[in-house]
Each structure stands twice: as structure tokens, then as C-alpha cells.
Short mmCIF file of C-alpha atoms and ligand atoms in Angstrom, two decimals:
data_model
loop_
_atom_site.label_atom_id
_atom_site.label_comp_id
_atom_site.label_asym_id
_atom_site.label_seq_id
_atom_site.Cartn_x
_atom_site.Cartn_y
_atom_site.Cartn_z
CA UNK J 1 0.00 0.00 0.00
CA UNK J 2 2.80 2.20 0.87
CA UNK J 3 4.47 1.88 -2.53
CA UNK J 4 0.84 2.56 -4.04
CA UNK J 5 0.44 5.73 -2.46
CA UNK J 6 3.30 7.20 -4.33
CA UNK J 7 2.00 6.25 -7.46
CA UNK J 8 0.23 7.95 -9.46
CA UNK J 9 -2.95 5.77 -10.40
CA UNK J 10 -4.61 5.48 -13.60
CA UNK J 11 -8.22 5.62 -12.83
CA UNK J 12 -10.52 5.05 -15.61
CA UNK J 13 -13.79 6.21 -14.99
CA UNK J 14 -16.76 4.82 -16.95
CA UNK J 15 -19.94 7.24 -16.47
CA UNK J 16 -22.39 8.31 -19.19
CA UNK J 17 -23.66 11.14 -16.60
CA UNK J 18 -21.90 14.26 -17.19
CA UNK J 19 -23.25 15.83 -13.63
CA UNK J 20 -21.66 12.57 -11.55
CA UNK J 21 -18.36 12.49 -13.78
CA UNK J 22 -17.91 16.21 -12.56
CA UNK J 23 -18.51 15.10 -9.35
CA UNK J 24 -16.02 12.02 -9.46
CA UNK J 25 -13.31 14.04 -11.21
CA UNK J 26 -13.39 16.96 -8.39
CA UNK J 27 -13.93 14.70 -5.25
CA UNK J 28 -10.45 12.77 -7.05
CA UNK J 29 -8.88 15.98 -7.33
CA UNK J 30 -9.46 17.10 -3.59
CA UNK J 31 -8.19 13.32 -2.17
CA UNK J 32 -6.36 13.59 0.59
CA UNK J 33 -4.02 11.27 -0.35
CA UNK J 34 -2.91 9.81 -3.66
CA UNK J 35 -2.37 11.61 -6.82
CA UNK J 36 -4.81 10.20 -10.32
CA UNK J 37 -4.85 10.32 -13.77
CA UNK J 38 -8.05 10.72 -14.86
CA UNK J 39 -9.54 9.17 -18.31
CA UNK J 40 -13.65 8.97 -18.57
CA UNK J 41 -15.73 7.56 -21.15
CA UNK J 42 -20.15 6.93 -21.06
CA UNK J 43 -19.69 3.30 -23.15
CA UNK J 44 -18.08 0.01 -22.61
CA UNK J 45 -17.22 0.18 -26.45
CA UNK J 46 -14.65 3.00 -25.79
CA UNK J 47 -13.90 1.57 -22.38
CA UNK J 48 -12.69 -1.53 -24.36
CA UNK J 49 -10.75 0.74 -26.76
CA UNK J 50 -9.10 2.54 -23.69
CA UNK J 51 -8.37 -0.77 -22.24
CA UNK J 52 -6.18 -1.57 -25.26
CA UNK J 53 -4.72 1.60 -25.40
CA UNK J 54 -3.55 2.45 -22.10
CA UNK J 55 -2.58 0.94 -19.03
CA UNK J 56 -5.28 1.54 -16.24
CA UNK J 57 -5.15 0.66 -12.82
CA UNK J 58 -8.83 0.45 -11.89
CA UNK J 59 -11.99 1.32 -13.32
CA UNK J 60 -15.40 3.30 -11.77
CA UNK J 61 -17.57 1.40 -13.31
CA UNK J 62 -21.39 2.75 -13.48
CA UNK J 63 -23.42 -0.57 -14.49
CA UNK J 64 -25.85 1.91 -16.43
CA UNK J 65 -24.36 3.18 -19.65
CA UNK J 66 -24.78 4.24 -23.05
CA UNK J 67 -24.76 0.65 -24.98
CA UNK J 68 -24.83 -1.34 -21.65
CA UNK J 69 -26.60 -1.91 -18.40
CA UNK J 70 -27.56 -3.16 -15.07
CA UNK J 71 -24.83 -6.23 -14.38
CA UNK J 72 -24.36 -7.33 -17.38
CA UNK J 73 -22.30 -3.91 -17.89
CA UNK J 74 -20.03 -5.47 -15.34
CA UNK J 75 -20.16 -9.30 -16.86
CA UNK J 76 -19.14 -7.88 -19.92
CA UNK J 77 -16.05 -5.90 -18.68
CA UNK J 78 -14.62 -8.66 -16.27
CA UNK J 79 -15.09 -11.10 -18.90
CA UNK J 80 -12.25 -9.60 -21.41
CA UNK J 81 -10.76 -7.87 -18.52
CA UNK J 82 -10.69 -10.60 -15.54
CA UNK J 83 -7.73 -8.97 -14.54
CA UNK J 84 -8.74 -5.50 -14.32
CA UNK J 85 -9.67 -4.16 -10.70
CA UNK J 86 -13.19 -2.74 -11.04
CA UNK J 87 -14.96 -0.71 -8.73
CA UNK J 88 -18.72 -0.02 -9.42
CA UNK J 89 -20.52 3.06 -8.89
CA UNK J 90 -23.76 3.14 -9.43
CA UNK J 91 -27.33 5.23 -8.37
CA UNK J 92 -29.64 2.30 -7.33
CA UNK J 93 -29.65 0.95 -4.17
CA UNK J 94 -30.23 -2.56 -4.02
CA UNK J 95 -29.06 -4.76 -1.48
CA UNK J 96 -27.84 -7.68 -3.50
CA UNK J 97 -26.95 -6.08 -6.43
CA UNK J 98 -23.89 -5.25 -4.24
CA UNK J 99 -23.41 -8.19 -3.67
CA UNK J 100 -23.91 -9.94 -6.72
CA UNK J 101 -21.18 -7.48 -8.33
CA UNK J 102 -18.40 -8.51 -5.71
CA UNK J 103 -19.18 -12.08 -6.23
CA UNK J 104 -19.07 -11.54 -10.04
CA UNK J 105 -15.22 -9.93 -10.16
CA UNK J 106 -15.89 -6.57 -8.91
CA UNK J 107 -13.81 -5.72 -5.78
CA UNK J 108 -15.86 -3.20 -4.26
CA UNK J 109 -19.39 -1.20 -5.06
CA UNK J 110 -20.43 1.71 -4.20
CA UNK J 111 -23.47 4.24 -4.36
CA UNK J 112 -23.71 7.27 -5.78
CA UNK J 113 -24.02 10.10 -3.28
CA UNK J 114 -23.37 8.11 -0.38
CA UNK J 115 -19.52 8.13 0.43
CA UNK J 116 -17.16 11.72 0.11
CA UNK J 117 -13.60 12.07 -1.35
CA UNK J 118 -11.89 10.11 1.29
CA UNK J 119 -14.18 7.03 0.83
CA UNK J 120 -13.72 7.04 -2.85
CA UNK J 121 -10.15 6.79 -3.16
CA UNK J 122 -9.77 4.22 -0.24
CA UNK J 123 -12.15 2.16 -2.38
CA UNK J 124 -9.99 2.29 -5.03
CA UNK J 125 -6.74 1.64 -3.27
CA UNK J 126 -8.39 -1.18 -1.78
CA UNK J 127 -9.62 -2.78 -4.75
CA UNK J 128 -6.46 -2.26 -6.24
CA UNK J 129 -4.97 -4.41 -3.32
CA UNK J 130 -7.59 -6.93 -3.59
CA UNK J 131 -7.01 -7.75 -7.26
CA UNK J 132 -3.50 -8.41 -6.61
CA UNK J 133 -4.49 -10.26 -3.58
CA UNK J 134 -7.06 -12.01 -5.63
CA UNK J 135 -4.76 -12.57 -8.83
CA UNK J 136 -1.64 -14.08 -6.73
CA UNK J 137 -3.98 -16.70 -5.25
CA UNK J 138 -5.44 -17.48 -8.66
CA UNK J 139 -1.80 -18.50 -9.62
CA UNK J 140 -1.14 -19.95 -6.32
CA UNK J 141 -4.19 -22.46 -7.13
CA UNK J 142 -3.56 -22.95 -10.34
CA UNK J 143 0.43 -23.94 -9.71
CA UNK J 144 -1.24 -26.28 -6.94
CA UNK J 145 -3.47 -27.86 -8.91
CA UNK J 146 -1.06 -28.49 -11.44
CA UNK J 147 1.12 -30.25 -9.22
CA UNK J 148 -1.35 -31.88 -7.73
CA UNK J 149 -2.02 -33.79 -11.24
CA UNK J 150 1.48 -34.46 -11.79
CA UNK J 151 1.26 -35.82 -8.57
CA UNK J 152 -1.36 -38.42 -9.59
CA UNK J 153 0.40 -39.06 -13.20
CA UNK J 154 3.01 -39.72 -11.14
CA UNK J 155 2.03 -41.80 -8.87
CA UNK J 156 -0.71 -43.85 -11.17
CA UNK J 157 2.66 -44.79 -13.18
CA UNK J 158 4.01 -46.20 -10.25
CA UNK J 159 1.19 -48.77 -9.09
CA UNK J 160 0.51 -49.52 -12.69
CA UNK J 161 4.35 -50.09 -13.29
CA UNK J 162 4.70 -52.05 -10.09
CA UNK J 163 1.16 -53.96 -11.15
CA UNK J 164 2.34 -54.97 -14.58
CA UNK J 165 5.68 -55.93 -13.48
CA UNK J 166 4.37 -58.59 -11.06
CA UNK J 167 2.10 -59.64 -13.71
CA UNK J 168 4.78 -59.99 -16.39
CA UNK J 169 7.11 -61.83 -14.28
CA UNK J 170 3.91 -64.36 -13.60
CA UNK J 171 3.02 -64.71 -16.61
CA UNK J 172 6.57 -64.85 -18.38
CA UNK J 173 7.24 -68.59 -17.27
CA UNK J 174 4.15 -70.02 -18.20
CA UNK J 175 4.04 -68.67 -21.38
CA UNK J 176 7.77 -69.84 -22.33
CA UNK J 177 6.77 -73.41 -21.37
CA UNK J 178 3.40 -73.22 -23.74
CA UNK J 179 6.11 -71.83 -26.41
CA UNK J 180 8.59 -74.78 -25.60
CA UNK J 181 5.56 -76.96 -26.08
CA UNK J 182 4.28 -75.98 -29.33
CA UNK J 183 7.75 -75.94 -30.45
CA UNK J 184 8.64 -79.15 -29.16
CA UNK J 185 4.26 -80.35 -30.47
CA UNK J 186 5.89 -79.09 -34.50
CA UNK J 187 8.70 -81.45 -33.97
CA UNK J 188 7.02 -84.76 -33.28
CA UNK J 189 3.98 -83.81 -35.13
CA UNK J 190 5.72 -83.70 -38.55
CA UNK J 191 3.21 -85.28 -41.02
CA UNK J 192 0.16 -84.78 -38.32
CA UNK J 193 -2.63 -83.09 -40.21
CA UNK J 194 -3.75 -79.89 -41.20
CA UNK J 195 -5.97 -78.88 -38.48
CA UNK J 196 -3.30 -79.88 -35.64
CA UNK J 197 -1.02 -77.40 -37.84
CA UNK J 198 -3.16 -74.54 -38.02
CA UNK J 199 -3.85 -74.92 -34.48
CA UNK J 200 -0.75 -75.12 -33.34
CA UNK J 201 0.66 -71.97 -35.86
CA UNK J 202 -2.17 -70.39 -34.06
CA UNK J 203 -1.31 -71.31 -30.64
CA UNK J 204 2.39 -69.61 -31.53
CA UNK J 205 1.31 -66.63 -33.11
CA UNK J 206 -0.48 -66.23 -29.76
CA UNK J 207 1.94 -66.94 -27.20
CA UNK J 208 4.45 -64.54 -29.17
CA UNK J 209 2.32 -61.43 -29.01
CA UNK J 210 1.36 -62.00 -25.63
CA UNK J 211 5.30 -62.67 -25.28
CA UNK J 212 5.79 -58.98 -26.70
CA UNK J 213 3.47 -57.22 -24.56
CA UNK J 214 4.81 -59.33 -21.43
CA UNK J 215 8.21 -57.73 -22.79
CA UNK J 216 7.06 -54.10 -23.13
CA UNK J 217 5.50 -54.18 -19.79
CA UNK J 218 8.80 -55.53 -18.25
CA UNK J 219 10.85 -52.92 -20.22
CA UNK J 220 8.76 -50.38 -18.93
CA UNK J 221 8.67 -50.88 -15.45
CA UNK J 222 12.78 -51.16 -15.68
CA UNK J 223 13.81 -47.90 -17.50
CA UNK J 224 16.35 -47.10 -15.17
CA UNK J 225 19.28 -48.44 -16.06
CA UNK J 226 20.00 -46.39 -19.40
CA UNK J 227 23.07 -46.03 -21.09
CA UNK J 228 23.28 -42.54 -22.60
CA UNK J 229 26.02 -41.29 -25.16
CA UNK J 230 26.09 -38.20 -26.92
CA UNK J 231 24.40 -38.98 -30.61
CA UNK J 232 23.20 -36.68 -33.48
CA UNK J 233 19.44 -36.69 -33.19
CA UNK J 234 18.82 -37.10 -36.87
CA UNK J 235 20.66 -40.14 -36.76
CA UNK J 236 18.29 -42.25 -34.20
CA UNK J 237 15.50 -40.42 -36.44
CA UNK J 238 16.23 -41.71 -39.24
CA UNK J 239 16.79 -45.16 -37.72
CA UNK J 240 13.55 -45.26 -36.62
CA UNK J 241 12.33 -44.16 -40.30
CA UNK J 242 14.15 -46.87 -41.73
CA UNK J 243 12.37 -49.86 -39.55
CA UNK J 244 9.00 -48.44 -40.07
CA UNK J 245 9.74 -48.10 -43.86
CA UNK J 246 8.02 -50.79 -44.97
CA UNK J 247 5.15 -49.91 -43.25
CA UNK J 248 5.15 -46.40 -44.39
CA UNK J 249 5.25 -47.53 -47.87
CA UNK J 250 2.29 -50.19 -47.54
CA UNK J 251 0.21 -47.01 -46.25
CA UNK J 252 1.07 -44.44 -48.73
CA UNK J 253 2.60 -42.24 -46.00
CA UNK J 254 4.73 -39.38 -47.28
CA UNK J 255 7.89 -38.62 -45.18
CA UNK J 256 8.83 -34.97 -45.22
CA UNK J 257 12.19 -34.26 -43.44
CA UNK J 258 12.49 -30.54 -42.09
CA UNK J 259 15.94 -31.14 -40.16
CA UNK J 260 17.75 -28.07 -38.65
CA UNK J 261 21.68 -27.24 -39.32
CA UNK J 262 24.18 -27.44 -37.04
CA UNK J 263 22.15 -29.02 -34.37
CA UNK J 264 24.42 -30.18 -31.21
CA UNK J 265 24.89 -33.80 -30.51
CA UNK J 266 22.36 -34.87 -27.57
CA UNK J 267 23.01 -37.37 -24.41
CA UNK J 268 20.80 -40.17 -25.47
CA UNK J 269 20.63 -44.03 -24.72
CA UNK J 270 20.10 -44.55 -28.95
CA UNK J 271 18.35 -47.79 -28.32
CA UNK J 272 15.20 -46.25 -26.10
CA UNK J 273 15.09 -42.79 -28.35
CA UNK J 274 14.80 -44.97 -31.09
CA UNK J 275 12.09 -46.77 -29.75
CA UNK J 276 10.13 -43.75 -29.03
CA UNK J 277 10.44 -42.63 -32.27
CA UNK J 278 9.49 -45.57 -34.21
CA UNK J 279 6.57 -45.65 -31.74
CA UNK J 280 6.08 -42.50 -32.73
CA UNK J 281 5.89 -42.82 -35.97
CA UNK J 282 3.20 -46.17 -36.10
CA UNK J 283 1.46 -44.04 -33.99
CA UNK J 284 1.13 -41.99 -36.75
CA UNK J 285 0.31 -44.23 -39.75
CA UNK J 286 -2.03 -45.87 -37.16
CA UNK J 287 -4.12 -43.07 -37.72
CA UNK J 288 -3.52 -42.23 -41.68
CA UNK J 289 -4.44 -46.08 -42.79
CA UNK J 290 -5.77 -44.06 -46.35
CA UNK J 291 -2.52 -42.34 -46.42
CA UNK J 292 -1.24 -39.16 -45.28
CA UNK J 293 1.77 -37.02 -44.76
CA UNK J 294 4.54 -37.31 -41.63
CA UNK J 295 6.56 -33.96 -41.09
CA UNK J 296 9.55 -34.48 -38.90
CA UNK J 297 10.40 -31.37 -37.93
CA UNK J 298 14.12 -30.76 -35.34
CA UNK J 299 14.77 -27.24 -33.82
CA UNK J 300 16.72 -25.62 -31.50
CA UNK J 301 15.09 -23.15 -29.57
CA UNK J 302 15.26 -21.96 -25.87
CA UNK J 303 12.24 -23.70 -23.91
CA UNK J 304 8.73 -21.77 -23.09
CA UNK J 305 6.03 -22.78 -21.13
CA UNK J 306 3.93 -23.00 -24.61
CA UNK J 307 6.20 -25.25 -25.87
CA UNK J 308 4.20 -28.13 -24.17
CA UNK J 309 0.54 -28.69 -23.46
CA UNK J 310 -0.63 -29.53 -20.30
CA UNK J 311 -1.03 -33.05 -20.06
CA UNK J 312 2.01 -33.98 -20.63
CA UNK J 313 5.04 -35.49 -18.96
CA UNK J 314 5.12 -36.61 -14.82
CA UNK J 315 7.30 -33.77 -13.76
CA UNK J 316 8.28 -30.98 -15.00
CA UNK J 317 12.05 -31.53 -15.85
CA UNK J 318 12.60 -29.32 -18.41
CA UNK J 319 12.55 -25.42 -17.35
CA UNK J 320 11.47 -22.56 -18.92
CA UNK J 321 14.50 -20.73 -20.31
CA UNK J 322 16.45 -23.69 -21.14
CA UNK J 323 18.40 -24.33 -24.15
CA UNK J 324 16.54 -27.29 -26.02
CA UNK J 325 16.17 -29.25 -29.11
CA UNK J 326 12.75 -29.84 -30.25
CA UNK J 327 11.61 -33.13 -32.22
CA UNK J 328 7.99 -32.60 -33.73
CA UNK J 329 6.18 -35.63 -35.67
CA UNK J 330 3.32 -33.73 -37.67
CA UNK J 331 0.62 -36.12 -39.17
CA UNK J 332 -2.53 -35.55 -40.91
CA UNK J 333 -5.24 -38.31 -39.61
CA UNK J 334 -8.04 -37.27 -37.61
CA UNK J 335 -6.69 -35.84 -34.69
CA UNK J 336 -7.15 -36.72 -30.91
CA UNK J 337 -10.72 -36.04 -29.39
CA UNK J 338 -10.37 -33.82 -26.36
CA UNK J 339 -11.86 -35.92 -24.31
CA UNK J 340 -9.00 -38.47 -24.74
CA UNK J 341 -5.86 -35.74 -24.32
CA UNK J 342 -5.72 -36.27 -20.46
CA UNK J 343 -5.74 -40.58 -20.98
CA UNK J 344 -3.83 -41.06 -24.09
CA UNK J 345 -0.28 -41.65 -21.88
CA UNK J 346 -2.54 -43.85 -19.45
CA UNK J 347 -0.96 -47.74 -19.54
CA UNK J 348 -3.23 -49.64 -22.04
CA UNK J 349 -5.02 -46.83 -23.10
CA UNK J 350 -5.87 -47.46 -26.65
CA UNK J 351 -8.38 -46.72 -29.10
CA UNK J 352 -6.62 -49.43 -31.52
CA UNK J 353 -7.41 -52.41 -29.34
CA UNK J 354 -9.48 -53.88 -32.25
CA UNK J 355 -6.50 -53.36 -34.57
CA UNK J 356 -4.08 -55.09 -32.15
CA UNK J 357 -2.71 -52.18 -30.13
CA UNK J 358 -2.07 -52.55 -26.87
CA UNK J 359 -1.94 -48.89 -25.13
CA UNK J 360 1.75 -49.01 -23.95
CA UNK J 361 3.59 -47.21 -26.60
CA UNK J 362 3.17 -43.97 -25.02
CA UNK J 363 3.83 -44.70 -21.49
CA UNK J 364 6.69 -46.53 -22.33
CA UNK J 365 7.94 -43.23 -24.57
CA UNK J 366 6.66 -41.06 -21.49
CA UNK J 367 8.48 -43.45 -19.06
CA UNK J 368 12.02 -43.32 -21.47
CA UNK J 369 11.89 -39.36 -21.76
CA UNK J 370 11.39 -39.14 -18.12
CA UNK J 371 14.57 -41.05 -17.55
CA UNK J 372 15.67 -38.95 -19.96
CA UNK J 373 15.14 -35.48 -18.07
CA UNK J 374 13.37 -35.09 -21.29
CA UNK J 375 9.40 -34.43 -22.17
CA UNK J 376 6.86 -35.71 -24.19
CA UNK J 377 3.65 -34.05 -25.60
CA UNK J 378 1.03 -35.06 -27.83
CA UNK J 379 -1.59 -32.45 -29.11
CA UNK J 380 -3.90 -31.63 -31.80
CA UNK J 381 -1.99 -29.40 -34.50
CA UNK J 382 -3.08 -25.52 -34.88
CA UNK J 383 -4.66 -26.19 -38.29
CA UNK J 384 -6.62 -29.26 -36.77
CA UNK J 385 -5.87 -31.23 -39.21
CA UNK J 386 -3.94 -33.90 -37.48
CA UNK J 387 -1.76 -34.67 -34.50
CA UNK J 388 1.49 -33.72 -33.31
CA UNK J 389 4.01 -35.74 -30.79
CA UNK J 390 6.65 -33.74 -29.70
CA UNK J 391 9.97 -34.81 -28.05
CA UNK J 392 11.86 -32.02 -26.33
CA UNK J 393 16.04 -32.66 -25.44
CA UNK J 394 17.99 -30.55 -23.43
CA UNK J 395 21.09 -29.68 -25.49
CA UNK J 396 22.72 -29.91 -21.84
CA UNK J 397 20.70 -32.98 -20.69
CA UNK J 398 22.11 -34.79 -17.63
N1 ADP E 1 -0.79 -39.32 -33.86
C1 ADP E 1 -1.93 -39.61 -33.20
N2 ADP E 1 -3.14 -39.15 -33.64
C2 ADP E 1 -4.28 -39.42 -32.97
N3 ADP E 1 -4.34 -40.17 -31.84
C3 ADP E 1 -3.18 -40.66 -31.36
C4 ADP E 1 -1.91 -40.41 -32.00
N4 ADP E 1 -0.96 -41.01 -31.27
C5 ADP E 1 -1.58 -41.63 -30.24
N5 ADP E 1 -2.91 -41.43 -30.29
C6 ADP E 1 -3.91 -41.94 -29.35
O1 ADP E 1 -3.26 -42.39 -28.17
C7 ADP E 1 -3.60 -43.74 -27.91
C8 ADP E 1 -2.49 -44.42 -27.15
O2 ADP E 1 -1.33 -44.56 -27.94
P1 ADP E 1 -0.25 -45.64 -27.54
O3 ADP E 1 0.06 -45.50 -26.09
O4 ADP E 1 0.90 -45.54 -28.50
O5 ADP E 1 -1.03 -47.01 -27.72
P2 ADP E 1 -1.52 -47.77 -29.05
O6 ADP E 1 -0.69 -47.24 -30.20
O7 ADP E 1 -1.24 -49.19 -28.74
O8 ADP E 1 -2.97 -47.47 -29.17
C9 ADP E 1 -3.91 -44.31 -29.29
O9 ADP E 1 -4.72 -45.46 -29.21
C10 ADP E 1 -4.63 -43.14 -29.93
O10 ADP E 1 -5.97 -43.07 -29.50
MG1 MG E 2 1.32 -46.80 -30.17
#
């Protein structure tokens, strides 16, 4: 408040009565404290205008104006302005329209010929105060409930993790002895017939894929033990482009290759990256099965909060400020619905179940970039036409 007082405030005052303007401007003029600068207009049109023009510090806000009235006048201003401090002013007394005006983002309300110089400008000093009050607590709630859900990413990972391991190590001994069997079943039933065949080809293909996701689910409860080496990003990229070629090609997916210069070598464990990206990547032509186009985009660029969307990686490791090196995988399939962005990095989470997938790839890739100190982030493009995963590196990653 001190500090305030020294200040010299920009008051905007909103008032299509030319009598009660007078009034406000002289009872600001004979404060006796504080020092103003005074701008008036009668509509919320111009208010808006002056609101883009000019920094103001608080507005007298009459809720009965030229194009506007009763609270609405004061919906209408907090809503583009929720961070303006607003006091209202107005001629009609009733009860809970004072009320109604706090609880709808005004900090203070007062009535026309009922308060004197003094009691003006302590209103607006006050409500002043109680927007930054009001504003640092917003942020305060918001930071809290952000770590709050990284909290529960975090710690959903864990039981899941812990879960699946026990499962996989269950299930990884029975299934090698129904492998051994059907192996050893192939050997002695050479000439048997073509039903015990097909059965038994059947009874393979089966116990392998249950064998890979038993695999992924063990890999991704033990990502710790990485072995990182500095590595050229575009060479893991490409890598990973190379063992989904075929694929690519049976879809009709075009690869476009936007690659920065002179990008720095990154600390990587090649093996993992590369497994991100080529889950990446089917990720991708899972959703362009009539064909499509994958941009692979690399930059360098020094790390913002808008970088990422929100529901992204289980801590924040990366901070803003940093020097980083961006991967982006652009497709142009149908997108993700919203209601899926906060579940698509869930374990087993797929919409692909019917086309064999299986819902780890992502929170295995989460799980690797975390080890990483890097992020992950999935989102629907600007244009909407399509996805985009994006890796981020720091080009000083421990
Ligand atoms: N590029 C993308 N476009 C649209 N949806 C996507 C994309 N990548 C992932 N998804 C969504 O996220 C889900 C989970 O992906 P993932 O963990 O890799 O499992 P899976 O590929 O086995 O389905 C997918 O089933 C899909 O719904
Ligand atoms: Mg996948």
C-alpha cells in the first residue's frame, strides 16, 4: 500500500452522466491522499478501446451506460478484462446487487451520493490491493493444482508399473513353457494333419504377441538403467524411419524431413530414443491407414512454457529458459478427441485395441523421456488437421 500511495494511479472512470463524472473528477482531485490520472468515457465500447490503449489501474464502473446496463455492464467488462480491478458506482440501491457485483469480479461497489472524497479513493486503493491479492492466489491455485495432477500421473505410473511388473514376471514362465511346447508339439507332429497345424501356428502366433506385450511391460517398469552417449538426433531419427519403412510404404505415407543445421549432438541411450520414435511414428500411420503425410520437424530453440501442453510429462524436468532441441512428428489423420488428451499416456489406453494395439507405446515413450530429463507431448496441430508428438532434449541434458 505504501508503494501505491506514491504512485500515481490510472483511474478510468466509466460514467455516461456528465453531472456525476464532474462530481467524481473533483472529489479525485481534492483526495487527501494519492495523486490520479483521470480518463472517462459513457460506453463500454470505448472503455474496451481505452483498455487496449492504455494501461489503467482500476476502473469506476457505473453498471448503467450508453450501450450497456444493469450487471451485465459489469459481466461484460470482467469477462475480457478478468484482470482489471473494477470498482462499481452506481445510483440504485439494491441490497444484493452489491453483492452480486463482488461475487461476479468486482472488488468493491459503491453508491452514488453516499460516500465523500476520502471514501472514494480508499475504495480504489483497496480494490487495487484486492485484485493483486485475488490474482496471486489465482496463480497460487492454479500452480497447486497443477502439481497436484502431476502428482497423480506420477504416482498412477508407479502402481501400474509395479502392477504390470508382477504380472509380467507371472506370466513370463508359463508362457515360455506353452512356447517350448508348441515348439517341441511341431517337432514330433511332422506329417500330423492340417488342423493340428493350423492350431498349433495359431497357438504360436499367440503366445508370441502376448510374449511382446509381457516384454514391453517388463521394459517399462525397468527404464532405469540407461546407457546414454552423446548422438546426433537425426541419426536415431532416421533409424527409426528406416524400420518403419516398410510400413510407411504399404500405407502411402509421405515422409517430409524438415531437419535443422548445425544441431548439437544430444546425451541419449540410442536404443530407447529410437524406440520412441518408431513408436512414434506407427502411432502416426495408425491413424492415416488411407494415407497421409509425416513432417519431422528438429529445432533448436530456448524452452517456453507453450512449448508443451498440459497433459504432458510426470514432472516438469525441463525449465522454462532452457536451451533445447525440439523433435515434432506432424501427421494428418483425424486428430485426438479432447476428451482423450488427459488418458492417451494412461498404460493400455488405446483406441486401436481392435487393430491389435495394446496402449503401452506412449507410457513406455513417457516413461524413457522421463529417464531422460526429457518431455513428451502429444496435441492436436493448430490447423486441426492432425496430430502432433513432440519430443523435447535438453542440449545440456544430464
Ligand atoms: N498421432 C496420433 N493421432 C491421434 N491419436 C493418437 C496419436 N498417437 C496416439 N494417439 C492416441 O493415443 C492412444 C495411445 O497410444 P499408444 O500408447 O501408443 O497405444 P496404441 O498405439 O497401442 O494405441 C492411441 O490409441 C490413440 O488413441
Ligand atoms: Mg502406439
Amino acid at each position: 500500500m505504501d508503494t501505491e500511495l506514491k504512485r500515481t494511479l490510472q483511474v478510468l472512470i466509466v460514467e455516461n452522466n456528465d453531472v456525476d463524472r464532474a462530481v467524481l473528477i473533483n472529489m479525485l482531485s481534492k483526495a487527501p491522499y494519492g495523486s490520479f490520472q483521470i480518463s472517462a468515457t459513457d460506453s463500454l465500447q470505448e472503455t474496451f478501446e481505452l483498455l487496449k490503449q492504455s494501461l489503467v489501474d482500476v476502473v469506476l464502473l457505473d453498471l448503467n451506460i450508453k450501450d450497456s446496463n444493469g450487471i451485465d455492464t459489469l459481466k461484460r467488462l470482467h469477462g475480457r478484462y478478468p484482470q482489471l480491478a473494477v470498482v462499481v458506482n452506481t445510483g440504485e440501491y439494491q441490497d444484493d446487487l452489491g453483492l452480486r457485483a463482488v461475487t461476479m469480479g468486482a472488488q468493491d461497489y459503491l453508491i452514488k451520493g453516499m460516500y465523500k472524497s476520502y471514501g472514494l479513493v480508499k475504495a480504489l486503493y483497496y480494490a487495487i490491493e484486492r485484485k493483486k491479492a485475488e490474482t496471486e492466489l489465482h496463480k497460487a491455485m492454479d500452480e497447486l493444482k497443477e502439481m497436484q495432477a502431476q502428482l497423480i500421473r506420477a504416482e498412477k505410473m508407479n502402481v501400474v508399473g509395479g502392477v504390470a511388473s508382477g504380472i509380467a514376471h507371472e506370466v513370463k514362465n508359463p508362457l515360455a513353457t506353452i512356447l517350448y511346447g508348441v515348439e517341441y508339439l511341431n517337432t514330433v507332429l511332422k506329417d500330423g494333419d492340417d488342423k493340428i497345424e493350423l492350431t498349433l501356428r495359431s497357438i504360436k502366433d499367440a503366445a508370441y504377441k502376448a510374449n511382446s506385450i509381457i516384454k514391453d511391460l517388463l521394459d517399462f517398469a525397468s527404464l532405469s538403467d540407461i546407457k546414454r552417449d552423446l548422438c546426433p538426433i537425426e541419426r536415431t531419427i532416421e533409424q527409426g524411419l528406416v524400420l518403419t519403412h516398410h510400413q510407411c510404404e504399404k500405407f502411402q505415407i509421405k515422409i517430409v524431413k524438415h531437419f535443422a543445421t548445425n544441431l548439437p549432438n544430444v546425451l541419449i541411450d540410442k536404443n530407447r530414443i529410437e524406440q520412441v520414435v518408431v513408436d512414434l511414428i506407427l502411432n502416426a500411420i495408425a491413424v492415416m491407414k488411407n494415407g497421409g503425410t509425416l513432417t519431422i520437424r528438429t529445432t533448436r530453440k530456448i524452452f517456453d512454457r507453450s512449448d508443451i501442453s498440459v497433459a504432458s510429462n510426470l514432472t516438469d524436468s525441463i525449465a522454462v529458459g532452457e536451451d533445447v532441441l525440439i523433435v515434432d512428428f506432424e501427421d494428418t489423420g483425424k486428430g485426438i478427441p479432447d476428451e482423450y488428451l488427459e488418458k492417451i499416456f494412461d498404460p493400455f489406453f488405446t483406441t486401436h485395441r481392435a487393430a491389435g494395439g495394446v496402449g503401452l507405446g506412449l507410457s513406455i515413450a513417457r516413461t524413457i523421456m522421463d529417464s531422460h530429463g526429457g518431455m513428451i507431448d502429444l496435441a492436436n496441430k493448430e490447423d486441426k488437421q492432425g496430430a502432433r508428438a513432440r519430443l523435447v532434449f535438453k542440449v545440456n541434458g544430464k
